[in-house]
Amino acid sequence: MGIVGGSHVVNHMYFMLLPPIVPLLETDLGLSVGEVGIAIGLLGLMVSALQLPFGHLSDTKGRTPMLALSLGFGAVGAILTATAQSYAWLLAAQVILGIGIAGHHPAHYPLLSEATAQSARGRAFSVHGFTGAIGFAAPPAIVAGAGLLGFGWRAAIGGIAGLGVLYAIASLWVVHRYVDEEITAPSDTSRAEEAWTAGRVLALPGRAARGLADLLSSRGIVLVTLLWFATSMAAWGIKSQTLPLLVGSYGVGEATGNTLVSAMLVVGAVLMLGGGWIVDRTSPGFLLAASYVAFVGVTAALATALVPIALAVGLTLVLAATIDTSRPARAALADRLSDSGNLGKNFGLVTIGISGGSAVAPPVLGLVADTWSIEASFYAMAGLGLLSLGLLAVVVRRSSEEMVASPQPGD
């Protein structure tokens, strides 16, 4: 769990390399905000596009090779980002970085599932989520700290890349030396011994199509993917819309609002650990339902713009927690609907739901705010909470009572 958690920190640091340095890239490389946005979008596209192929490789070739691919390509992409001399160079760096980041979920979730007892898996997933939150928060602080010390953005990004290289070497050595092969070995060995003949290569598209059809035939995983998409939209709505609501509707100063948003994200990350503890003692369905009901209530209350300012501040502090607390439950739900042979592919599919929600929510909710009002975007977020509740009800109804709606043995 420590190895996977550290890898999650590193990969999420890679994910956040460009946002803190957008103004610096404008000055140094002469790039516009839109051009940097395209580079960030290209990174997200690569991560989404490679989830299913990498999930398949994780299941058929093993978790260690996928972890090595993720950390290796990620480090190279970060180095290229730190040394970029042109826009084309920066775009190429994001492609390589995206290849690395794309491999971390297909490696992480199966490793955690294989290494952790069912009765403790919710807590394992909560630690995984918490370390990811640390990774997202680190690059802005590192860039700011480097600036205060008189170093530029290249030194800050290069420092992150160097840390990634050292972590890759150390963690892969520990996995090779100390982690049981039963945990890291491929779970689907049906084609492991086949030679790569010309006929097999030509048959790959057909096999890929059949594999995708088999994956999508699992209604439970497809529904969980849709659930992760709706929840991801809600989570990114919180990140992008809370500050405008506090400033525009409640008259909070921008500096105070930023402080509140930062505190909100910290509270959400900490309470995520409690979510894993709850999952291990109840069930994923219970925690998800409670979280979505709380999310709907808080967002709808804030959307009225009638809440007293002191209460609005309190609601803001717990807003992110209504979604973050449920993250271990979503992972546990996908885990219980999978078997060892398809963990990598299934978690690759649900990760597409996460990245899709992060790509869609900011522009869509921003358009709602621009067209109507910031309050309307919060009502839309409450609607996403209701949609998530509906999807959860369908998942529970279609899945066995033993797997989803009731505690597991040892819970």
Short mmCIF file of N, CA, C and O in Angstrom, two decimals, residues 73-202:
data_model
loop_
_atom_site.label_atom_id
_atom_site.label_comp_id
_atom_site.label_asym_id
_atom_site.label_seq_id
_atom_site.Cartn_x
_atom_site.Cartn_y
_atom_site.Cartn_z
N PHE A 73 7.81 6.27 -18.14
CA PHE A 73 7.36 7.26 -19.11
C PHE A 73 7.01 8.57 -18.42
O PHE A 73 7.26 9.65 -18.97
N GLY A 74 6.42 8.49 -17.23
CA GLY A 74 6.09 9.71 -16.51
C GLY A 74 7.32 10.55 -16.21
O GLY A 74 7.31 11.78 -16.39
N ALA A 75 8.39 9.90 -15.76
CA ALA A 75 9.62 10.63 -15.44
C ALA A 75 10.22 11.27 -16.69
O ALA A 75 10.66 12.43 -16.67
N VAL A 76 10.24 10.53 -17.80
CA VAL A 76 10.78 11.08 -19.05
C VAL A 76 9.94 12.28 -19.51
O VAL A 76 10.47 13.32 -19.92
N GLY A 77 8.60 12.14 -19.43
CA GLY A 77 7.73 13.25 -19.82
C GLY A 77 7.93 14.48 -18.95
O GLY A 77 7.90 15.61 -19.45
N ALA A 78 8.14 14.27 -17.66
CA ALA A 78 8.37 15.40 -16.76
C ALA A 78 9.70 16.09 -17.07
O ALA A 78 9.81 17.32 -17.05
N ILE A 79 10.73 15.30 -17.38
CA ILE A 79 12.04 15.88 -17.75
C ILE A 79 11.90 16.70 -19.03
O ILE A 79 12.43 17.82 -19.14
N LEU A 80 11.19 16.16 -20.01
CA LEU A 80 10.99 16.88 -21.27
C LEU A 80 10.17 18.15 -21.05
O LEU A 80 10.40 19.17 -21.72
N THR A 81 9.21 18.12 -20.13
CA THR A 81 8.45 19.32 -19.81
C THR A 81 9.35 20.39 -19.21
O THR A 81 9.27 21.57 -19.56
N ALA A 82 10.23 19.99 -18.30
CA ALA A 82 11.12 20.94 -17.65
C ALA A 82 12.11 21.57 -18.61
O ALA A 82 12.58 22.70 -18.40
N THR A 83 12.44 20.86 -19.70
CA THR A 83 13.46 21.35 -20.64
C THR A 83 12.86 21.86 -21.94
O THR A 83 13.60 22.13 -22.89
N ALA A 84 11.52 21.99 -22.01
CA ALA A 84 10.86 22.38 -23.26
C ALA A 84 11.36 23.73 -23.75
O ALA A 84 11.44 24.70 -23.00
N GLN A 85 11.68 23.78 -25.06
CA GLN A 85 12.17 25.00 -25.68
C GLN A 85 11.19 25.57 -26.71
O GLN A 85 11.43 26.66 -27.24
N SER A 86 10.12 24.83 -26.99
CA SER A 86 9.15 25.28 -27.98
C SER A 86 7.80 24.65 -27.67
O SER A 86 7.70 23.73 -26.83
N TYR A 87 6.78 25.12 -28.36
CA TYR A 87 5.43 24.58 -28.15
C TYR A 87 5.35 23.12 -28.60
O TYR A 87 4.76 22.28 -27.92
N ALA A 88 5.97 22.82 -29.75
CA ALA A 88 5.96 21.44 -30.24
C ALA A 88 6.64 20.51 -29.24
O ALA A 88 6.18 19.38 -29.00
N TRP A 89 7.73 20.97 -28.65
CA TRP A 89 8.44 20.19 -27.63
C TRP A 89 7.53 19.95 -26.45
O TRP A 89 7.45 18.83 -25.91
N LEU A 90 6.83 21.00 -26.00
CA LEU A 90 5.93 20.86 -24.85
C LEU A 90 4.81 19.87 -25.14
O LEU A 90 4.44 19.06 -24.29
N LEU A 91 4.25 19.93 -26.37
CA LEU A 91 3.18 18.99 -26.73
C LEU A 91 3.69 17.56 -26.74
O LEU A 91 3.01 16.64 -26.24
N ALA A 92 4.88 17.34 -27.29
CA ALA A 92 5.45 16.00 -27.30
C ALA A 92 5.68 15.50 -25.87
O ALA A 92 5.44 14.32 -25.56
N ALA A 93 6.12 16.41 -25.00
CA ALA A 93 6.33 16.03 -23.61
C ALA A 93 5.03 15.59 -22.95
O ALA A 93 5.01 14.63 -22.16
N GLN A 94 3.91 16.26 -23.29
CA GLN A 94 2.63 15.90 -22.69
C GLN A 94 2.13 14.55 -23.19
O GLN A 94 1.48 13.80 -22.46
N VAL A 95 2.44 14.23 -24.45
CA VAL A 95 2.08 12.90 -24.97
C VAL A 95 2.80 11.81 -24.19
O VAL A 95 2.19 10.82 -23.74
N ILE A 96 4.11 11.98 -24.01
CA ILE A 96 4.89 10.98 -23.27
C ILE A 96 4.45 10.94 -21.80
O ILE A 96 4.31 9.86 -21.21
N LEU A 97 4.21 12.10 -21.23
CA LEU A 97 3.73 12.16 -19.85
C LEU A 97 2.38 11.46 -19.71
O LEU A 97 2.14 10.73 -18.74
N GLY A 98 1.51 11.66 -20.71
CA GLY A 98 0.19 11.01 -20.68
C GLY A 98 0.29 9.50 -20.73
O GLY A 98 -0.50 8.80 -20.09
N ILE A 99 1.25 8.98 -21.51
CA ILE A 99 1.45 7.53 -21.56
C ILE A 99 1.79 7.01 -20.17
O ILE A 99 1.28 5.98 -19.73
N GLY A 100 2.67 7.74 -19.46
CA GLY A 100 3.04 7.31 -18.12
C GLY A 100 1.89 7.38 -17.14
O GLY A 100 1.61 6.40 -16.42
N ILE A 101 1.19 8.51 -17.12
CA ILE A 101 0.08 8.67 -16.17
C ILE A 101 -1.03 7.65 -16.43
O ILE A 101 -1.67 7.15 -15.49
N ALA A 102 -1.23 7.31 -17.69
CA ALA A 102 -2.31 6.39 -18.05
C ALA A 102 -2.14 5.02 -17.40
O ALA A 102 -3.12 4.30 -17.18
N GLY A 103 -0.90 4.65 -17.08
CA GLY A 103 -0.67 3.32 -16.54
C GLY A 103 -0.88 3.18 -15.05
O GLY A 103 -0.90 2.06 -14.54
N HIS A 104 -1.07 4.30 -14.33
CA HIS A 104 -1.02 4.14 -12.88
C HIS A 104 -2.28 3.51 -12.29
O HIS A 104 -2.18 2.65 -11.42
N HIS A 105 -3.46 3.85 -12.74
CA HIS A 105 -4.66 3.21 -12.19
C HIS A 105 -4.74 1.72 -12.56
O HIS A 105 -5.06 0.89 -11.70
N PRO A 106 -4.49 1.34 -13.83
CA PRO A 106 -4.51 -0.10 -14.14
C PRO A 106 -3.51 -0.92 -13.35
O PRO A 106 -3.69 -2.13 -13.19
N ALA A 107 -2.45 -0.28 -12.85
CA ALA A 107 -1.51 -1.01 -11.99
C ALA A 107 -1.91 -0.92 -10.52
O ALA A 107 -1.85 -1.91 -9.78
N HIS A 108 -2.33 0.27 -10.08
CA HIS A 108 -2.55 0.51 -8.65
C HIS A 108 -3.70 -0.32 -8.09
O HIS A 108 -3.55 -1.00 -7.07
N TYR A 109 -4.88 -0.20 -8.69
CA TYR A 109 -6.06 -0.84 -8.09
C TYR A 109 -5.93 -2.35 -8.02
O TYR A 109 -6.26 -2.96 -6.99
N PRO A 110 -5.45 -3.04 -9.08
CA PRO A 110 -5.26 -4.48 -8.94
C PRO A 110 -4.24 -4.85 -7.87
O PRO A 110 -4.42 -5.83 -7.14
N LEU A 111 -3.15 -4.07 -7.75
CA LEU A 111 -2.16 -4.35 -6.71
C LEU A 111 -2.78 -4.23 -5.32
O LEU A 111 -2.57 -5.09 -4.45
N LEU A 112 -3.55 -3.16 -5.10
CA LEU A 112 -4.20 -3.00 -3.80
C LEU A 112 -5.19 -4.12 -3.53
O LEU A 112 -5.29 -4.64 -2.41
N SER A 113 -5.95 -4.48 -4.56
CA SER A 113 -6.95 -5.53 -4.38
C SER A 113 -6.31 -6.87 -4.05
O SER A 113 -6.78 -7.60 -3.17
N GLU A 114 -5.21 -7.20 -4.74
CA GLU A 114 -4.53 -8.48 -4.50
C GLU A 114 -3.81 -8.51 -3.16
O GLU A 114 -3.68 -9.56 -2.54
N ALA A 115 -3.33 -7.34 -2.70
CA ALA A 115 -2.49 -7.31 -1.50
C ALA A 115 -3.26 -7.08 -0.22
O ALA A 115 -2.70 -7.22 0.88
N THR A 116 -4.55 -6.74 -0.33
CA THR A 116 -5.32 -6.32 0.84
C THR A 116 -6.50 -7.26 1.07
O THR A 116 -7.19 -7.64 0.13
N ALA A 117 -6.73 -7.61 2.32
CA ALA A 117 -7.89 -8.43 2.65
C ALA A 117 -9.17 -7.66 2.37
O ALA A 117 -9.22 -6.43 2.46
N GLN A 118 -10.22 -8.39 2.01
CA GLN A 118 -11.50 -7.75 1.72
C GLN A 118 -11.97 -6.86 2.86
O GLN A 118 -12.52 -5.77 2.64
N SER A 119 -11.71 -7.28 4.09
CA SER A 119 -12.20 -6.54 5.25
C SER A 119 -11.47 -5.22 5.46
O SER A 119 -11.93 -4.39 6.25
N ALA A 120 -10.35 -5.00 4.77
CA ALA A 120 -9.59 -3.75 4.93
C ALA A 120 -9.47 -2.97 3.62
O ALA A 120 -8.77 -1.97 3.57
N ARG A 121 -10.14 -3.44 2.58
CA ARG A 121 -9.92 -2.85 1.26
C ARG A 121 -10.44 -1.42 1.16
O ARG A 121 -9.88 -0.59 0.46
N GLY A 122 -11.53 -1.12 1.86
CA GLY A 122 -12.03 0.25 1.84
C GLY A 122 -11.01 1.23 2.37
O GLY A 122 -10.81 2.32 1.81
N ARG A 123 -10.33 0.86 3.45
CA ARG A 123 -9.28 1.73 4.00
C ARG A 123 -8.10 1.84 3.05
O ARG A 123 -7.49 2.92 2.93
N ALA A 124 -7.77 0.75 2.36
CA ALA A 124 -6.68 0.81 1.38
C ALA A 124 -7.02 1.79 0.26
O ALA A 124 -6.18 2.61 -0.15
N PHE A 125 -8.24 1.73 -0.24
CA PHE A 125 -8.65 2.66 -1.29
C PHE A 125 -8.70 4.10 -0.79
O PHE A 125 -8.45 5.04 -1.55
N SER A 126 -9.04 4.29 0.49
CA SER A 126 -9.08 5.65 1.03
C SER A 126 -7.67 6.23 1.14
O SER A 126 -7.46 7.42 0.87
N VAL A 127 -6.70 5.41 1.54
CA VAL A 127 -5.31 5.87 1.58
C VAL A 127 -4.83 6.21 0.17
O VAL A 127 -4.13 7.21 -0.05
N HIS A 128 -5.21 5.40 -0.79
CA HIS A 128 -4.87 5.66 -2.19
C HIS A 128 -5.42 7.02 -2.63
O HIS A 128 -4.70 7.83 -3.24
N GLY A 129 -6.67 7.29 -2.30
CA GLY A 129 -7.25 8.58 -2.66
C GLY A 129 -6.57 9.74 -1.95
O GLY A 129 -6.36 10.81 -2.54
N PHE A 130 -6.23 9.54 -0.69
CA PHE A 130 -5.58 10.60 0.08
C PHE A 130 -4.21 10.94 -0.50
O PHE A 130 -3.85 12.12 -0.63
N THR A 131 -3.44 9.92 -0.88
CA THR A 131 -2.13 10.20 -1.47
C THR A 131 -2.27 10.90 -2.82
O THR A 131 -1.43 11.74 -3.18
N GLY A 132 -3.33 10.57 -3.56
CA GLY A 132 -3.57 11.29 -4.81
C GLY A 132 -3.84 12.76 -4.57
O GLY A 132 -3.38 13.62 -5.33
N ALA A 133 -4.59 13.08 -3.51
CA ALA A 133 -4.87 14.48 -3.17
C ALA A 133 -3.58 15.22 -2.82
O ALA A 133 -3.40 16.39 -3.19
N ILE A 134 -2.65 14.54 -2.12
CA ILE A 134 -1.36 15.14 -1.82
C ILE A 134 -0.60 15.46 -3.11
O ILE A 134 0.00 16.53 -3.27
N GLY A 135 -0.66 14.52 -4.06
CA GLY A 135 0.02 14.73 -5.34
C GLY A 135 -0.52 15.92 -6.10
O GLY A 135 0.25 16.70 -6.70
N PHE A 136 -1.84 16.11 -6.10
CA PHE A 136 -2.43 17.26 -6.78
C PHE A 136 -2.01 18.58 -6.12
O PHE A 136 -1.83 19.60 -6.78
N ALA A 137 -1.88 18.56 -4.79
CA ALA A 137 -1.60 19.79 -4.06
C ALA A 137 -0.13 20.19 -4.11
O ALA A 137 0.20 21.37 -3.90
N ALA A 138 0.77 19.24 -4.38
CA ALA A 138 2.20 19.51 -4.25
C ALA A 138 2.78 20.46 -5.31
O ALA A 138 3.54 21.38 -4.95
N PRO A 139 2.51 20.30 -6.62
CA PRO A 139 3.18 21.15 -7.61
C PRO A 139 2.97 22.65 -7.41
O PRO A 139 3.96 23.41 -7.53
N PRO A 140 1.75 23.15 -7.13
CA PRO A 140 1.63 24.59 -6.90
C PRO A 140 2.52 25.07 -5.76
O PRO A 140 3.15 26.14 -5.85
N ALA A 141 2.61 24.28 -4.68
CA ALA A 141 3.45 24.67 -3.55
C ALA A 141 4.92 24.63 -3.93
O ALA A 141 5.71 25.50 -3.53
N ILE A 142 5.33 23.62 -4.72
CA ILE A 142 6.73 23.51 -5.13
C ILE A 142 7.12 24.67 -6.05
O ILE A 142 8.19 25.26 -5.91
N VAL A 143 6.24 24.99 -7.00
CA VAL A 143 6.52 26.11 -7.91
C VAL A 143 6.61 27.42 -7.13
O VAL A 143 7.51 28.24 -7.35
N ALA A 144 5.68 27.63 -6.20
CA ALA A 144 5.70 28.86 -5.39
C ALA A 144 6.97 28.91 -4.53
O ALA A 144 7.62 29.96 -4.43
N GLY A 145 7.32 27.78 -3.91
CA GLY A 145 8.52 27.75 -3.08
C GLY A 145 9.79 28.00 -3.88
O GLY A 145 10.69 28.72 -3.44
N ALA A 146 9.85 27.42 -5.10
CA ALA A 146 11.01 27.65 -5.95
C ALA A 146 11.13 29.13 -6.32
O ALA A 146 12.24 29.70 -6.34
N GLY A 147 10.00 29.77 -6.59
CA GLY A 147 10.02 31.19 -6.92
C GLY A 147 10.52 32.04 -5.76
O GLY A 147 11.30 32.97 -5.95
N LEU A 148 10.08 31.71 -4.55
CA LEU A 148 10.53 32.46 -3.37
C LEU A 148 12.02 32.31 -3.14
O LEU A 148 12.68 33.22 -2.62
N LEU A 149 12.58 31.17 -3.53
CA LEU A 149 14.01 30.92 -3.35
C LEU A 149 14.84 31.43 -4.51
O LEU A 149 16.07 31.27 -4.52
N GLY A 150 14.17 32.01 -5.50
CA GLY A 150 14.89 32.57 -6.63
C GLY A 150 15.11 31.63 -7.79
O GLY A 150 15.88 31.94 -8.70
N PHE A 151 14.45 30.49 -7.79
CA PHE A 151 14.58 29.53 -8.88
C PHE A 151 13.38 29.68 -9.83
O PHE A 151 12.29 30.08 -9.43
N GLY A 152 13.58 29.31 -11.07
CA GLY A 152 12.51 29.40 -12.07
C GLY A 152 11.64 28.16 -12.12
O GLY A 152 11.86 27.19 -11.38
N TRP A 153 10.68 28.19 -13.06
CA TRP A 153 9.75 27.06 -13.18
C TRP A 153 10.46 25.80 -13.66
O TRP A 153 10.06 24.69 -13.31
N ARG A 154 11.53 25.95 -14.45
CA ARG A 154 12.23 24.76 -14.94
C ARG A 154 12.88 24.00 -13.78
O ARG A 154 12.86 22.76 -13.76
N ALA A 155 13.40 24.73 -12.82
CA ALA A 155 13.99 24.07 -11.66
C ALA A 155 12.93 23.35 -10.85
O ALA A 155 13.16 22.24 -10.34
N ALA A 156 11.75 23.97 -10.71
CA ALA A 156 10.67 23.35 -9.95
C ALA A 156 10.19 22.07 -10.62
O ALA A 156 10.06 21.02 -9.97
N ILE A 157 9.93 22.13 -11.93
CA ILE A 157 9.46 20.94 -12.65
C ILE A 157 10.58 19.90 -12.72
O ILE A 157 10.32 18.69 -12.60
N GLY A 158 11.82 20.36 -12.90
CA GLY A 158 12.95 19.42 -12.90
C GLY A 158 13.11 18.72 -11.56
O GLY A 158 13.45 17.53 -11.51
N GLY A 159 12.85 19.45 -10.47
CA GLY A 159 12.91 18.83 -9.15
C GLY A 159 11.87 17.75 -8.99
O GLY A 159 12.14 16.67 -8.43
N ILE A 160 10.65 18.01 -9.50
CA ILE A 160 9.59 16.99 -9.45
C ILE A 160 10.00 15.78 -10.29
O ILE A 160 9.80 14.62 -9.88
N ALA A 161 10.57 16.03 -11.47
CA ALA A 161 11.02 14.94 -12.33
C ALA A 161 12.11 14.11 -11.65
O ALA A 161 12.09 12.87 -11.69
N GLY A 162 13.05 14.79 -11.00
CA GLY A 162 14.12 14.08 -10.30
C GLY A 162 13.58 13.21 -9.17
O GLY A 162 14.02 12.07 -8.97
N LEU A 163 12.61 13.76 -8.43
CA LEU A 163 11.97 12.98 -7.38
C LEU A 163 11.29 11.75 -7.97
O LEU A 163 11.36 10.64 -7.40
N GLY A 164 10.65 11.93 -9.14
CA GLY A 164 9.99 10.80 -9.79
C GLY A 164 10.96 9.73 -10.23
O GLY A 164 10.67 8.53 -10.11
N VAL A 165 12.12 10.13 -10.73
CA VAL A 165 13.14 9.16 -11.15
C VAL A 165 13.62 8.35 -9.95
O VAL A 165 13.71 7.11 -10.00
N LEU A 166 13.94 9.04 -8.86
CA LEU A 166 14.42 8.35 -7.66
C LEU A 166 13.34 7.41 -7.12
O LEU A 166 13.65 6.27 -6.70
N TYR A 167 12.08 7.87 -7.13
CA TYR A 167 11.01 7.02 -6.62
C TYR A 167 10.84 5.78 -7.49
O TYR A 167 10.60 4.67 -6.99
N ALA A 168 10.90 5.97 -8.81
CA ALA A 168 10.73 4.84 -9.72
C ALA A 168 11.79 3.77 -9.44
O ALA A 168 11.48 2.58 -9.34
N ILE A 169 13.04 4.18 -9.32
CA ILE A 169 14.12 3.22 -9.08
C ILE A 169 13.93 2.50 -7.74
O ILE A 169 14.00 1.27 -7.66
N ALA A 170 13.65 3.27 -6.69
CA ALA A 170 13.53 2.68 -5.35
C ALA A 170 12.32 1.77 -5.24
O ALA A 170 12.41 0.65 -4.71
N SER A 171 11.18 2.23 -5.74
CA SER A 171 9.95 1.45 -5.58
C SER A 171 9.98 0.16 -6.39
O SER A 171 9.54 -0.90 -5.92
N LEU A 172 10.50 0.23 -7.62
CA LEU A 172 10.55 -0.97 -8.44
C LEU A 172 11.53 -1.98 -7.86
O LEU A 172 11.31 -3.20 -7.96
N TRP A 173 12.62 -1.51 -7.24
CA TRP A 173 13.55 -2.43 -6.58
C TRP A 173 12.86 -3.11 -5.40
O TRP A 173 12.98 -4.32 -5.21
N VAL A 174 12.09 -2.35 -4.62
CA VAL A 174 11.38 -2.93 -3.47
C VAL A 174 10.35 -3.96 -3.94
O VAL A 174 10.23 -5.05 -3.38
N VAL A 175 9.61 -3.60 -5.00
CA VAL A 175 8.61 -4.55 -5.52
C VAL A 175 9.29 -5.83 -5.99
O VAL A 175 8.83 -6.94 -5.70
N HIS A 176 10.38 -5.69 -6.74
CA HIS A 176 11.09 -6.88 -7.25
C HIS A 176 11.65 -7.73 -6.12
O HIS A 176 11.60 -8.97 -6.18
N ARG A 177 12.16 -7.07 -5.08
CA ARG A 177 12.86 -7.80 -4.02
C ARG A 177 11.92 -8.35 -2.95
O ARG A 177 12.15 -9.45 -2.42
N TYR A 178 10.85 -7.62 -2.62
CA TYR A 178 10.11 -7.97 -1.42
C TYR A 178 8.63 -8.29 -1.62
O TYR A 178 8.02 -8.88 -0.73
N VAL A 179 8.02 -7.89 -2.74
CA VAL A 179 6.59 -8.12 -2.90
C VAL A 179 6.35 -9.49 -3.52
O VAL A 179 6.98 -9.85 -4.53
N ASP A 180 5.44 -10.24 -2.92
CA ASP A 180 5.14 -11.60 -3.37
C ASP A 180 4.68 -11.59 -4.82
O ASP A 180 3.86 -10.77 -5.22
N GLU A 181 5.19 -12.54 -5.60
CA GLU A 181 4.84 -12.61 -7.01
C GLU A 181 3.35 -12.89 -7.22
O GLU A 181 2.79 -12.54 -8.26
N GLU A 182 2.71 -13.51 -6.26
CA GLU A 182 1.26 -13.75 -6.38
C GLU A 182 0.48 -12.44 -6.47
O GLU A 182 -0.61 -12.39 -7.03
N ILE A 183 1.02 -11.38 -5.90
CA ILE A 183 0.36 -10.07 -5.94
C ILE A 183 0.61 -9.38 -7.26
O ILE A 183 -0.29 -8.74 -7.82
N THR A 184 1.81 -9.50 -7.81
CA THR A 184 2.19 -8.75 -9.00
C THR A 184 2.00 -9.51 -10.30
O THR A 184 2.06 -8.93 -11.38
N ALA A 185 1.77 -10.83 -10.23
CA ALA A 185 1.70 -11.66 -11.43
C ALA A 185 0.46 -11.34 -12.25
O ALA A 185 -0.54 -10.85 -11.72
N PRO A 186 0.49 -11.61 -13.57
CA PRO A 186 -0.71 -11.40 -14.39
C PRO A 186 -1.85 -12.29 -13.92
O PRO A 186 -1.63 -13.42 -13.47
N SER A 187 -3.06 -11.76 -13.99
CA SER A 187 -4.23 -12.52 -13.54
C SER A 187 -4.89 -13.28 -14.68
O SER A 187 -5.67 -14.19 -14.46
N ASP A 188 -4.56 -12.91 -15.94
CA ASP A 188 -5.11 -13.58 -17.11
C ASP A 188 -3.93 -14.09 -17.94
O ASP A 188 -3.27 -13.33 -18.65
N THR A 189 -3.64 -15.38 -17.83
CA THR A 189 -2.50 -15.97 -18.52
C THR A 189 -2.91 -16.80 -19.73
O THR A 189 -2.12 -17.56 -20.27
N SER A 190 -4.15 -16.63 -20.20
CA SER A 190 -4.67 -17.48 -21.27
C SER A 190 -3.89 -17.30 -22.57
O SER A 190 -3.83 -18.21 -23.38
N ARG A 191 -3.31 -16.08 -22.79
CA ARG A 191 -2.57 -15.85 -24.02
C ARG A 191 -1.10 -15.51 -23.77
O ARG A 191 -0.41 -15.04 -24.67
N ALA A 192 -0.66 -15.73 -22.55
CA ALA A 192 0.69 -15.29 -22.20
C ALA A 192 1.79 -16.01 -22.98
O ALA A 192 2.84 -15.43 -23.26
N GLU A 193 1.56 -17.28 -23.37
CA GLU A 193 2.60 -18.05 -24.03
C GLU A 193 2.51 -18.01 -25.55
O GLU A 193 3.34 -18.60 -26.24
N GLU A 194 1.52 -17.32 -26.11
CA GLU A 194 1.37 -17.28 -27.56
C GLU A 194 2.50 -16.46 -28.19
O GLU A 194 2.87 -15.40 -27.70
N ALA A 195 3.04 -16.96 -29.29
CA ALA A 195 4.08 -16.22 -30.00
C ALA A 195 3.46 -15.08 -30.80
O ALA A 195 2.32 -15.17 -31.28
N TRP A 196 4.25 -14.01 -30.98
CA TRP A 196 3.76 -12.86 -31.73
C TRP A 196 4.01 -13.08 -33.23
O TRP A 196 4.93 -12.53 -33.83
N THR A 197 3.17 -13.92 -33.82
CA THR A 197 3.25 -14.18 -35.26
C THR A 197 2.52 -13.10 -36.03
O THR A 197 1.75 -12.30 -35.46
N ALA A 198 2.73 -13.09 -37.36
CA ALA A 198 2.05 -12.11 -38.21
C ALA A 198 0.53 -12.30 -38.12
O ALA A 198 -0.23 -11.32 -38.09
N GLY A 199 0.10 -13.55 -38.06
CA GLY A 199 -1.34 -13.81 -37.96
C GLY A 199 -1.93 -13.27 -36.68
O GLY A 199 -3.04 -12.73 -36.67
N ARG A 200 -1.18 -13.40 -35.58
CA ARG A 200 -1.68 -12.88 -34.31
C ARG A 200 -1.76 -11.36 -34.34
O ARG A 200 -2.71 -10.76 -33.82
N VAL A 201 -0.77 -10.72 -34.95
CA VAL A 201 -0.79 -9.26 -35.05
C VAL A 201 -2.00 -8.80 -35.87
O VAL A 201 -2.70 -7.85 -35.49
N LEU A 202 -2.24 -9.46 -37.00
CA LEU A 202 -3.37 -9.08 -37.84
C LEU A 202 -4.71 -9.32 -37.15
O LEU A 202 -5.70 -8.65 -37.45
#
